[in-house]
Amino acid sequence: MTFDTLGLSTKVVEAVKLAGYTTPTPIQKEAIPEVLARRDLVGIAQTGTGKTASFVLPMLTALERGRARARMPRTLILEPTRELAAQVEENFVKYGVNHKLTVALLIGGVSFDEQDKKITRGADVLIATPGRLLDHFERGRLLLTGVEILVIDEADRMLDMGFIPDIERIVKLIPFTRQTMLFSATMPPEIDRLANQFLQNPVRVEVSKPASTLDNVSQAVVRSGNKPSEKRQTLRTLIDNSENLTNAIIFCNRKRDVATVQRSLERHGYSVGALHGDMDQHHRLKTLASFRNNEITLLVASDVAARGLDITAVSHVFNFDVPTHAEDYVHRIGRTGRAGRSGAAFSIATSADKKYISAIENLTGRIIDVVTAGASAKASLPSDTADTGNDDVKAADTVTEPSSGEAGEKPAKGRRGRRRRSGKKTGEAAIEATADTTPETTLAATADVEAADRGDDADTAAPATKPVAAAKPEKSRSRRKNDGDRVGFCDHVPAFMLRPTRVPNKEEEAVG
């Protein structure tokens, strides 16, 4: 079967051929004819199988008739993240080369004025995140009464990010006679309820088991110690020993860990960038472009890059943290092995991750091989990096309390008190050491302390020579003289104590 037999217009088929595609994927074969028949649809397929094109191509065919009016878009596509929204816009540009359609992208981190200009001219296709869409609507700059087609992409991610109340509000603003499509790689029970609420007699297109993984992606769990330094050492070992690694995405559960891992890899000479939700839109797009263009080899990211991000040539995925939600694992490893390519996914697991690994295996129905990174991994490392004992001590000394809202890390009991005492002792030792140390020794000691504060690994910290503390100078004898004889006010007696006192007699006491 080819795209010519799916009922697409000639302009769309020519654009698809120009993009280099000839055979539709299973989800495209089943979904495109149903969408062209104007039926509501629920599409479930493994990530990386072409879900985006399965609604972009028939929408382009439907939009060939008619024109958009000012502030009244004809179609609406809701995406959970800015990156996914920008990616869908790229698909419309690629497949709509033969169309004169206006596409407006409403996402955060971009000026309202530029977005408002596109809406004012009239948008055939409106791609938006729910929050920014409602911002424009509340300002009175947007009307949704002309929407003919509604697409809710990555619906389960919308649920995880708390967008469902916003989506329910948006759906009430759109005409009831619309055509609605819902796509996702996983379909939890909550999404089934929403599908019954938003869609009318939908067609369910399910070309694979929900939450299943691709067979062309090899998966393995690598055991590691519980300390962050040990996990970073294991990650570097995996990167160095992985065969056919061209580029890779490294996933972390927390945004602060993204920055820590990125800095650690940079110090070890790797070409690496970072991507997480707290970055401004300009830097996010710039980092993604650098990764796509092979300007950087490794991308350390949070789950903002786990959903629908289409970078076809990713060879490896490393889970620095095992995801706490099993569905996120399916989306993460779906960043590799796309478009029929082979890929590899490794998850670094500690003893506390056993329950998460079991949940992933129960969801995917696949047992993941466990690999022990033991003596063989250490043997492949240089002698100065095999032993991480010093790094562990530094990491323990520089543990910081987690910020509010972040669970899973609790400071050890009494940590705060011990840090204060140890910090005071270190300060006294540093003052005493300056009396009898060379400038070189002092600089080395300072660099070692700064490296520990940054959480540097042992193999990158400067080898500091422990300064020999000078003997404490004895107190002056003139100050210590007669110290033992001093009691109370010593020779000085206050004047009020020298005043005479009169004791009243018994008669005066009786009268009083």
Short mmCIF file of C-alpha atoms in Angstrom, two decimals:
data_model
loop_
_atom_site.label_atom_id
_atom_site.label_comp_id
_atom_site.label_asym_id
_atom_site.label_seq_id
_atom_site.Cartn_x
_atom_site.Cartn_y
_atom_site.Cartn_z
CA MET A 1 0.00 0.00 0.00
CA THR A 2 1.17 3.52 -0.86
CA PHE A 3 -0.02 6.99 0.08
CA ASP A 4 -1.81 7.26 -3.28
CA THR A 5 -4.38 4.66 -2.14
CA LEU A 6 -5.33 6.37 1.16
CA GLY A 7 -7.54 9.07 -0.37
CA LEU A 8 -5.15 11.98 0.16
CA SER A 9 -5.13 14.88 -2.29
CA THR A 10 -2.57 15.10 -5.07
CA LYS A 11 -0.81 18.04 -3.43
CA VAL A 12 -0.33 16.12 -0.19
CA VAL A 13 0.90 12.95 -1.93
CA GLU A 14 3.46 14.96 -3.90
CA ALA A 15 4.71 16.61 -0.70
CA VAL A 16 5.05 13.23 1.02
CA LYS A 17 7.07 11.85 -1.88
CA LEU A 18 9.22 14.98 -1.86
CA ALA A 19 9.94 14.33 1.84
CA GLY A 20 11.19 10.84 0.93
CA TYR A 21 8.32 8.65 2.18
CA THR A 22 6.62 6.06 0.01
CA THR A 23 4.98 3.51 2.32
CA PRO A 24 2.65 4.49 5.18
CA THR A 25 3.11 3.05 8.66
CA PRO A 26 0.40 0.81 10.21
CA ILE A 27 -1.13 3.68 12.21
CA GLN A 28 -1.22 5.83 9.06
CA LYS A 29 -2.85 3.07 7.00
CA GLU A 30 -5.74 2.70 9.42
CA ALA A 31 -6.13 6.26 10.72
CA ILE A 32 -5.93 8.40 7.55
CA PRO A 33 -9.01 6.93 5.80
CA GLU A 34 -11.09 7.30 8.99
CA VAL A 35 -10.00 10.92 9.44
CA LEU A 36 -10.85 11.71 5.81
CA ALA A 37 -14.29 10.20 6.46
CA ARG A 38 -14.79 12.87 9.18
CA ARG A 39 -15.07 10.38 12.02
CA ASP A 40 -13.85 10.89 15.58
CA LEU A 41 -10.81 8.77 16.30
CA VAL A 42 -8.70 7.41 19.17
CA GLY A 43 -5.24 6.42 17.94
CA ILE A 44 -2.93 4.21 19.99
CA ALA A 45 0.47 3.23 18.65
CA GLN A 46 4.04 2.88 19.76
CA THR A 47 5.99 6.09 19.84
CA GLY A 48 8.03 6.72 16.71
CA THR A 49 5.53 5.07 14.36
CA GLY A 50 4.24 8.21 12.60
CA LYS A 51 1.22 9.32 14.67
CA THR A 52 1.81 12.99 13.83
CA ALA A 53 1.61 12.43 10.08
CA SER A 54 -1.54 10.34 10.55
CA PHE A 55 -3.49 13.50 11.44
CA VAL A 56 -1.41 16.17 9.65
CA LEU A 57 -1.81 14.66 6.17
CA PRO A 58 -5.62 14.28 6.18
CA MET A 59 -5.99 17.73 7.79
CA LEU A 60 -4.04 19.28 4.92
CA THR A 61 -6.39 17.56 2.46
CA ALA A 62 -9.48 18.84 4.32
CA LEU A 63 -8.12 22.41 4.53
CA GLU A 64 -7.73 22.76 0.76
CA ARG A 65 -11.34 23.97 0.69
CA GLY A 66 -12.18 27.27 2.38
CA ARG A 67 -10.25 30.10 4.03
CA ALA A 68 -9.74 31.17 7.62
CA ARG A 69 -11.24 34.35 9.04
CA ALA A 70 -9.53 36.80 11.36
CA ARG A 71 -9.13 35.50 14.93
CA MET A 72 -11.12 32.36 14.05
CA PRO A 73 -8.86 29.35 13.36
CA ARG A 74 -10.27 26.45 11.38
CA THR A 75 -8.40 23.68 13.16
CA LEU A 76 -6.87 23.36 16.63
CA ILE A 77 -4.09 21.04 17.80
CA LEU A 78 -3.31 20.88 21.53
CA GLU A 79 0.15 19.77 22.65
CA PRO A 80 1.52 19.32 26.20
CA THR A 81 4.93 20.93 25.62
CA ARG A 82 6.46 23.70 23.55
CA GLU A 83 8.84 21.32 21.80
CA LEU A 84 6.01 19.08 20.58
CA ALA A 85 4.02 22.07 19.38
CA ALA A 86 7.01 23.40 17.43
CA GLN A 87 7.59 19.94 15.98
CA VAL A 88 4.01 19.68 14.70
CA GLU A 89 4.43 23.09 13.09
CA GLU A 90 7.49 21.76 11.27
CA ASN A 91 5.40 18.86 9.94
CA PHE A 92 2.80 21.24 8.55
CA VAL A 93 5.54 23.28 6.87
CA LYS A 94 7.14 20.14 5.41
CA TYR A 95 3.98 18.47 4.11
CA GLY A 96 2.21 21.73 3.22
CA VAL A 97 4.72 23.04 0.72
CA ASN A 98 2.07 22.92 -2.01
CA HIS A 99 -0.57 24.67 0.11
CA LYS A 100 -1.06 28.32 0.96
CA LEU A 101 -2.07 27.80 4.56
CA THR A 102 -1.43 29.99 7.57
CA VAL A 103 -0.10 28.18 10.64
CA ALA A 104 -0.03 29.92 14.03
CA LEU A 105 1.97 28.61 16.99
CA LEU A 106 0.86 29.69 20.47
CA ILE A 107 3.40 28.65 23.10
CA GLY A 108 4.94 30.21 26.19
CA GLY A 109 8.26 32.01 26.20
CA VAL A 110 7.41 33.98 23.03
CA SER A 111 6.02 37.48 22.63
CA PHE A 112 2.22 37.82 22.70
CA ASP A 113 2.33 40.51 20.01
CA GLU A 114 3.93 38.33 17.34
CA GLN A 115 1.42 35.55 18.02
CA ASP A 116 -1.47 38.01 17.97
CA LYS A 117 -0.44 39.27 14.53
CA LYS A 118 -0.71 35.75 13.08
CA ILE A 119 -4.11 35.19 14.66
CA THR A 120 -5.38 38.54 13.37
CA ARG A 121 -4.44 37.64 9.78
CA GLY A 122 -6.42 34.41 10.10
CA ALA A 123 -4.98 30.98 10.94
CA ASP A 124 -5.99 27.83 9.12
CA VAL A 125 -4.08 25.74 11.66
CA LEU A 126 -3.65 26.74 15.29
CA ILE A 127 -1.10 24.72 17.30
CA ALA A 128 -0.99 25.60 20.98
CA THR A 129 -0.30 24.59 24.53
CA PRO A 130 -3.45 24.87 26.70
CA GLY A 131 -2.18 27.62 29.00
CA ARG A 132 -1.09 30.07 26.29
CA LEU A 133 -4.27 29.38 24.28
CA LEU A 134 -6.47 30.37 27.23
CA ASP A 135 -4.33 33.46 27.83
CA HIS A 136 -5.11 34.70 24.30
CA PHE A 137 -8.78 33.83 24.69
CA GLU A 138 -9.12 35.67 28.00
CA ARG A 139 -7.57 38.76 26.41
CA GLY A 140 -10.33 38.73 23.83
CA ARG A 141 -7.91 38.16 20.96
CA LEU A 142 -9.17 34.72 19.89
CA LEU A 143 -12.47 33.07 18.96
CA LEU A 144 -12.86 29.29 18.84
CA THR A 145 -16.34 29.13 17.32
CA GLY A 146 -14.94 28.37 13.86
CA VAL A 147 -12.89 25.28 14.79
CA GLU A 148 -13.81 22.33 12.57
CA ILE A 149 -11.16 19.79 13.68
CA LEU A 150 -9.74 19.31 17.18
CA VAL A 151 -6.65 17.16 17.88
CA ILE A 152 -5.54 16.29 21.41
CA ASP A 153 -2.03 14.90 21.07
CA GLU A 154 -0.19 12.97 23.81
CA ALA A 155 -3.35 12.81 25.90
CA ASP A 156 -1.79 10.85 28.76
CA ARG A 157 0.93 13.48 29.09
CA MET A 158 -1.80 16.11 29.30
CA LEU A 159 -3.22 14.15 32.22
CA ASP A 160 0.15 13.93 33.99
CA MET A 161 0.83 17.66 33.60
CA GLY A 162 -2.57 18.68 34.99
CA PHE A 163 -3.94 20.10 31.73
CA ILE A 164 -7.22 18.18 31.82
CA PRO A 165 -9.26 21.00 33.47
CA ASP A 166 -7.95 23.43 30.84
CA ILE A 167 -8.81 21.00 28.04
CA GLU A 168 -12.33 20.54 29.39
CA ARG A 169 -12.76 24.30 29.34
CA ILE A 170 -11.36 24.61 25.80
CA VAL A 171 -13.65 21.87 24.48
CA LYS A 172 -16.70 23.76 25.78
CA LEU A 173 -15.65 26.76 23.67
CA ILE A 174 -15.52 24.74 20.43
CA PRO A 175 -18.61 23.87 18.36
CA PHE A 176 -20.24 20.53 19.18
CA THR A 177 -20.22 19.54 15.49
CA ARG A 178 -16.42 19.41 15.37
CA GLN A 179 -14.33 16.36 14.47
CA THR A 180 -12.14 15.25 17.39
CA MET A 181 -9.02 13.06 17.35
CA LEU A 182 -7.08 11.81 20.35
CA PHE A 183 -3.60 10.26 20.02
CA SER A 184 -1.23 8.70 22.51
CA ALA A 185 1.19 5.83 23.01
CA THR A 186 -0.40 4.86 26.34
CA MET A 187 -4.06 4.85 27.32
CA PRO A 188 -4.70 4.81 31.09
CA PRO A 189 -8.31 4.49 32.35
CA GLU A 190 -8.60 8.25 32.94
CA ILE A 191 -8.00 8.92 29.25
CA ASP A 192 -10.70 6.42 28.31
CA ARG A 193 -13.13 8.44 30.41
CA LEU A 194 -12.10 11.67 28.67
CA ALA A 195 -12.42 10.02 25.27
CA ASN A 196 -16.00 9.06 26.06
CA GLN A 197 -16.65 12.65 27.19
CA PHE A 198 -15.07 14.50 24.25
CA LEU A 199 -15.60 12.14 21.29
CA GLN A 200 -18.79 10.98 19.58
CA ASN A 201 -18.84 7.28 18.61
CA PRO A 202 -15.07 7.24 17.97
CA VAL A 203 -13.15 4.73 15.90
CA ARG A 204 -10.39 3.06 17.93
CA VAL A 205 -7.24 2.52 15.90
CA GLU A 206 -4.85 0.38 17.91
CA VAL A 207 -1.96 -1.00 15.92
CA SER A 208 -0.02 -2.20 18.96
CA LYS A 209 -0.59 -3.06 22.57
CA PRO A 210 -0.80 0.10 24.70
CA ALA A 211 2.48 0.91 26.44
CA SER A 212 4.42 -1.65 24.40
CA THR A 213 8.00 -1.06 23.28
CA LEU A 214 9.63 -1.56 19.91
CA ASP A 215 11.36 -4.87 19.21
CA ASN A 216 14.22 -3.11 17.41
CA VAL A 217 15.31 -1.38 20.65
CA SER A 218 17.54 -3.47 22.92
CA GLN A 219 16.95 -2.82 26.62
CA ALA A 220 19.08 -3.46 29.69
CA VAL A 221 19.26 -2.49 33.35
CA VAL A 222 22.71 -1.65 34.71
CA ARG A 223 23.29 -1.96 38.42
CA SER A 224 24.98 0.89 40.24
CA GLY A 225 25.73 2.09 43.74
CA ASN A 226 23.31 4.40 45.51
CA LYS A 227 25.58 7.46 45.58
CA PRO A 228 25.20 10.05 42.79
CA SER A 229 28.94 9.89 42.10
CA GLU A 230 28.72 6.14 41.50
CA LYS A 231 25.81 6.64 39.10
CA ARG A 232 27.76 9.28 37.18
CA GLN A 233 30.73 6.91 36.99
CA THR A 234 28.47 4.14 35.66
CA LEU A 235 27.01 6.51 33.07
CA ARG A 236 30.45 7.46 31.76
CA THR A 237 31.41 3.79 31.57
CA LEU A 238 28.29 3.00 29.53
CA ILE A 239 28.92 5.89 27.15
CA ASP A 240 32.55 4.89 26.61
CA ASN A 241 31.78 1.18 26.10
CA SER A 242 28.61 1.47 23.97
CA GLU A 243 29.03 0.27 20.42
CA ASN A 244 27.87 2.36 17.46
CA LEU A 245 26.96 5.35 19.64
CA THR A 246 26.44 8.37 17.42
CA ASN A 247 24.36 10.46 19.81
CA ALA A 248 22.28 9.83 22.92
CA ILE A 249 19.65 11.33 25.21
CA ILE A 250 20.22 11.01 28.97
CA PHE A 251 17.06 11.30 31.07
CA CYS A 252 16.91 12.48 34.69
CA ASN A 253 13.88 12.64 36.96
CA ARG A 254 14.66 16.09 38.42
CA LYS A 255 15.64 19.32 36.74
CA ARG A 256 18.45 19.99 39.21
CA ASP A 257 19.97 16.59 38.38
CA VAL A 258 19.94 17.54 34.69
CA ALA A 259 22.27 20.45 35.41
CA THR A 260 24.49 18.35 37.69
CA VAL A 261 24.95 15.52 35.16
CA GLN A 262 25.53 17.98 32.33
CA ARG A 263 28.29 19.78 34.24
CA SER A 264 29.88 16.47 35.23
CA LEU A 265 30.02 15.25 31.62
CA GLU A 266 31.39 18.59 30.45
CA ARG A 267 34.24 18.36 32.96
CA HIS A 268 35.11 14.93 31.56
CA GLY A 269 35.37 16.28 28.02
CA TYR A 270 32.06 15.11 26.51
CA SER A 271 30.09 17.15 23.99
CA VAL A 272 26.87 17.69 25.94
CA GLY A 273 23.88 20.02 26.30
CA ALA A 274 20.96 20.27 28.72
CA LEU A 275 17.20 20.59 28.28
CA HIS A 276 14.55 21.05 30.98
CA GLY A 277 11.38 23.00 31.67
CA ASP A 278 12.97 25.91 33.56
CA MET A 279 15.03 26.99 30.54
CA ASP A 280 13.71 29.87 28.46
CA GLN A 281 12.30 29.04 25.05
CA HIS A 282 15.22 30.52 23.11
CA HIS A 283 17.79 28.28 24.79
CA ARG A 284 15.53 25.23 24.55
CA LEU A 285 15.14 25.61 20.80
CA LYS A 286 18.83 26.39 20.37
CA THR A 287 19.86 23.26 22.29
CA LEU A 288 17.50 21.05 20.29
CA ALA A 289 18.79 22.49 17.03
CA SER A 290 22.39 21.82 18.11
CA PHE A 291 21.52 18.22 18.94
CA ARG A 292 19.67 17.67 15.67
CA ASN A 293 22.60 19.12 13.71
CA ASN A 294 25.11 16.90 15.55
CA GLU A 295 26.84 19.91 17.07
CA ILE A 296 26.52 18.18 20.45
CA THR A 297 26.59 14.41 20.96
CA LEU A 298 24.81 14.01 24.31
CA LEU A 299 21.61 15.68 25.49
CA VAL A 300 20.80 15.54 29.22
CA ALA A 301 17.08 16.16 29.61
CA SER A 302 14.08 15.87 31.87
CA ASP A 303 10.82 14.29 30.71
CA VAL A 304 10.08 17.43 28.70
CA ALA A 305 12.02 15.67 25.90
CA ALA A 306 10.41 12.26 26.44
CA ARG A 307 7.12 12.80 24.63
CA GLY A 308 6.88 12.83 20.87
CA LEU A 309 10.23 14.51 20.26
CA ASP A 310 11.17 13.37 16.75
CA ILE A 311 14.92 13.13 16.25
CA THR A 312 15.23 10.17 13.94
CA ALA A 313 18.94 9.39 14.30
CA VAL A 314 19.19 8.95 18.10
CA SER A 315 21.18 5.75 18.62
CA HIS A 316 21.06 5.41 22.43
CA VAL A 317 18.93 6.38 25.40
CA PHE A 318 20.31 6.33 28.95
CA ASN A 319 18.03 6.57 31.95
CA PHE A 320 20.27 8.11 34.59
CA ASP A 321 17.22 7.82 36.87
CA VAL A 322 14.66 5.04 36.49
CA PRO A 323 11.31 6.79 35.91
CA THR A 324 8.86 6.55 38.78
CA HIS A 325 5.95 6.20 36.33
CA ALA A 326 6.20 3.17 34.08
CA GLU A 327 4.51 4.98 31.17
CA ASP A 328 7.36 7.50 31.08
CA TYR A 329 9.79 4.65 30.39
CA VAL A 330 7.91 3.76 27.20
CA HIS A 331 8.10 7.34 25.97
CA ARG A 332 11.75 7.77 26.94
CA ILE A 333 13.10 4.75 25.08
CA GLY A 334 10.84 5.64 22.16
CA ARG A 335 13.29 8.46 21.33
CA THR A 336 15.56 5.79 19.80
CA GLY A 337 14.80 3.15 17.20
CA ARG A 338 12.54 5.50 15.24
CA ALA A 339 11.48 4.96 11.63
CA GLY A 340 12.61 1.33 11.68
CA ARG A 341 16.14 2.01 12.90
CA SER A 342 17.77 -0.05 15.64
CA GLY A 343 18.48 1.47 19.02
CA ALA A 344 19.66 0.73 22.55
CA ALA A 345 18.29 1.79 25.93
CA PHE A 346 20.11 1.43 29.26
CA SER A 347 18.66 2.20 32.69
CA ILE A 348 20.99 2.82 35.64
CA ALA A 349 19.27 1.29 38.67
CA THR A 350 20.10 1.33 42.36
CA SER A 351 18.75 -0.95 45.06
CA ALA A 352 15.84 1.47 45.62
CA ASP A 353 14.67 1.16 41.98
CA LYS A 354 13.55 -2.48 42.10
CA LYS A 355 9.86 -1.64 42.43
CA TYR A 356 10.02 0.76 39.48
CA ILE A 357 11.71 -1.84 37.29
CA SER A 358 9.02 -4.37 38.23
CA ALA A 359 6.29 -1.87 37.32
CA ILE A 360 7.91 -1.26 33.93
CA GLU A 361 8.13 -5.00 33.21
CA ASN A 362 4.48 -5.48 34.21
CA LEU A 363 3.37 -2.63 31.95
CA THR A 364 5.38 -3.61 28.88
CA GLY A 365 5.10 -7.38 29.38
CA ARG A 366 8.81 -7.73 28.78
CA ILE A 367 11.58 -8.86 31.12
CA ILE A 368 14.54 -6.48 30.98
CA ASP A 369 18.01 -8.01 31.17
CA VAL A 370 20.06 -7.00 34.20
CA VAL A 371 23.75 -6.26 33.65
CA THR A 372 26.19 -5.87 36.52
CA ALA A 373 28.78 -3.16 35.96
CA GLY A 374 31.37 -4.63 38.31
CA ALA A 375 35.07 -5.32 38.03
CA SER A 376 35.01 -5.42 34.24
CA ALA A 377 33.72 -1.84 34.11
CA LYS A 378 36.33 -0.62 36.55
CA ALA A 379 39.12 -2.38 34.68
CA SER A 380 38.34 -0.36 31.55
CA LEU A 381 38.76 2.89 33.41
CA PRO A 382 42.00 4.78 34.06
CA SER A 383 43.59 4.06 37.41
CA ASP A 384 42.77 7.52 38.72
CA THR A 385 39.05 7.12 38.03
CA ALA A 386 38.41 3.56 39.16
CA ASP A 387 38.33 4.43 42.83
CA THR A 388 35.56 6.85 43.78
CA GLY A 389 36.03 6.69 47.51
CA ASN A 390 37.17 10.30 47.86
CA ASP A 391 34.30 11.45 45.68
CA ASP A 392 31.84 9.66 47.91
CA VAL A 393 33.17 11.46 50.97
CA LYS A 394 32.85 14.81 49.20
CA ALA A 395 29.36 14.02 48.02
CA ALA A 396 28.33 13.07 51.55
CA ASP A 397 29.83 16.27 52.97
CA THR A 398 28.05 18.49 50.46
CA VAL A 399 24.56 17.01 50.53
CA THR A 400 21.96 19.75 50.35
CA GLU A 401 18.40 19.52 51.51
CA PRO A 402 15.83 19.09 48.72
CA SER A 403 13.74 22.05 47.74
CA SER A 404 10.05 22.16 48.56
CA GLY A 405 7.89 19.93 46.39
CA GLU A 406 10.65 17.44 45.61
CA ALA A 407 10.21 14.06 47.21
CA GLY A 408 12.49 11.10 47.45
CA GLU A 409 15.53 12.71 49.10
CA LYS A 410 15.63 13.30 52.84
CA PRO A 411 18.66 14.58 54.69
CA ALA A 412 20.14 12.24 57.23
CA LYS A 413 19.14 12.85 60.83
CA GLY A 414 21.42 15.33 62.48
CA ARG A 415 23.01 16.35 59.17
CA ARG A 416 22.52 20.07 59.77
CA GLY A 417 24.22 20.03 63.15
CA ARG A 418 27.17 17.99 61.89
CA ARG A 419 27.67 20.31 58.92
CA ARG A 420 27.83 23.34 61.19
CA ARG A 421 30.38 21.74 63.47
CA SER A 422 32.46 20.40 60.59
CA GLY A 423 32.33 23.77 58.83
CA LYS A 424 33.54 25.59 61.94
CA LYS A 425 36.36 23.15 62.39
CA THR A 426 37.40 23.47 58.77
CA GLY A 427 37.47 27.25 59.05
CA GLU A 428 39.70 27.17 62.14
CA ALA A 429 42.05 24.69 60.50
CA ALA A 430 42.28 26.88 57.40
CA ILE A 431 43.18 29.95 59.50
CA GLU A 432 45.81 28.03 61.42
CA ALA A 433 47.24 26.46 58.27
CA THR A 434 47.95 29.84 56.64
CA ALA A 435 50.71 30.49 59.16
CA ASP A 436 52.98 27.75 57.86
CA THR A 437 51.99 26.77 54.28
CA THR A 438 53.25 27.80 50.89
CA PRO A 439 51.00 29.67 48.43
CA GLU A 440 50.88 26.61 46.16
CA THR A 441 49.63 24.39 48.96
CA THR A 442 47.02 26.93 50.01
CA LEU A 443 45.69 27.25 46.45
CA ALA A 444 45.45 23.49 46.08
CA ALA A 445 43.52 23.17 49.32
CA THR A 446 41.14 25.95 48.28
CA ALA A 447 40.52 24.30 44.90
CA ASP A 448 39.76 21.01 46.65
CA VAL A 449 37.17 22.63 48.92
CA GLU A 450 35.54 24.44 45.98
CA ALA A 451 35.41 21.20 43.99
CA ALA A 452 33.71 19.46 46.90
CA ASP A 453 31.14 22.26 47.15
CA ARG A 454 30.33 21.87 43.46
CA GLY A 455 29.93 18.12 43.83
CA ASP A 456 32.83 17.37 41.44
CA ASP A 457 33.86 13.79 40.97
CA ALA A 458 37.03 12.53 42.59
CA ASP A 459 38.79 12.05 39.29
CA THR A 460 38.35 15.71 38.34
CA ALA A 461 39.17 17.36 41.65
CA ALA A 462 42.68 18.78 41.92
CA PRO A 463 44.95 16.54 44.02
CA ALA A 464 45.38 18.71 47.07
CA THR A 465 48.22 18.33 49.50
CA LYS A 466 46.96 18.34 53.04
CA PRO A 467 48.53 21.36 54.75
CA VAL A 468 50.36 20.83 57.99
CA ALA A 469 48.79 23.00 60.65
CA ALA A 470 51.20 25.18 62.57
CA ALA A 471 51.36 24.82 66.32
CA LYS A 472 48.94 27.06 68.15
CA PRO A 473 50.75 30.01 69.74
CA GLU A 474 50.60 29.99 73.52
CA LYS A 475 48.83 32.81 75.27
CA SER A 476 51.00 35.63 76.59
CA ARG A 477 52.24 35.10 80.14
CA SER A 478 51.29 38.67 81.01
CA ARG A 479 47.66 37.85 80.17
CA ARG A 480 47.72 34.53 82.02
CA LYS A 481 49.35 35.92 85.20
CA ASN A 482 47.24 35.41 88.34
CA ASP A 483 44.40 33.91 86.31
CA GLY A 484 43.74 31.45 89.07
CA ASP A 485 43.39 34.22 91.75
CA ARG A 486 40.67 36.11 89.94
CA VAL A 487 37.24 35.54 91.54
CA GLY A 488 34.14 37.73 91.07
CA PHE A 489 35.03 41.46 90.81
CA CYS A 490 38.65 40.80 91.93
CA ASP A 491 40.06 43.98 93.58
CA HIS A 492 37.27 46.23 92.35
CA VAL A 493 34.18 46.59 94.56
CA PRO A 494 31.18 48.58 93.20
CA ALA A 495 30.15 51.66 95.23
CA PHE A 496 26.62 50.42 95.95
CA MET A 497 28.05 47.48 97.82
CA LEU A 498 30.03 49.79 100.14
CA ARG A 499 26.97 51.76 101.36
CA PRO A 500 26.04 51.09 105.05
CA THR A 501 22.81 49.28 105.76
CA ARG A 502 20.48 49.76 108.75
CA VAL A 503 18.70 46.82 110.31
CA PRO A 504 15.19 47.75 111.66
CA ASN A 505 14.34 46.81 115.25
CA LYS A 506 11.36 44.74 116.34
CA GLU A 507 9.09 47.78 117.15
CA GLU A 508 9.61 49.24 113.69
CA GLU A 509 8.82 45.87 112.15
CA ALA A 510 5.56 45.68 114.17
CA VAL A 511 4.50 49.18 113.12
CA GLY A 512 5.30 48.41 109.51
#
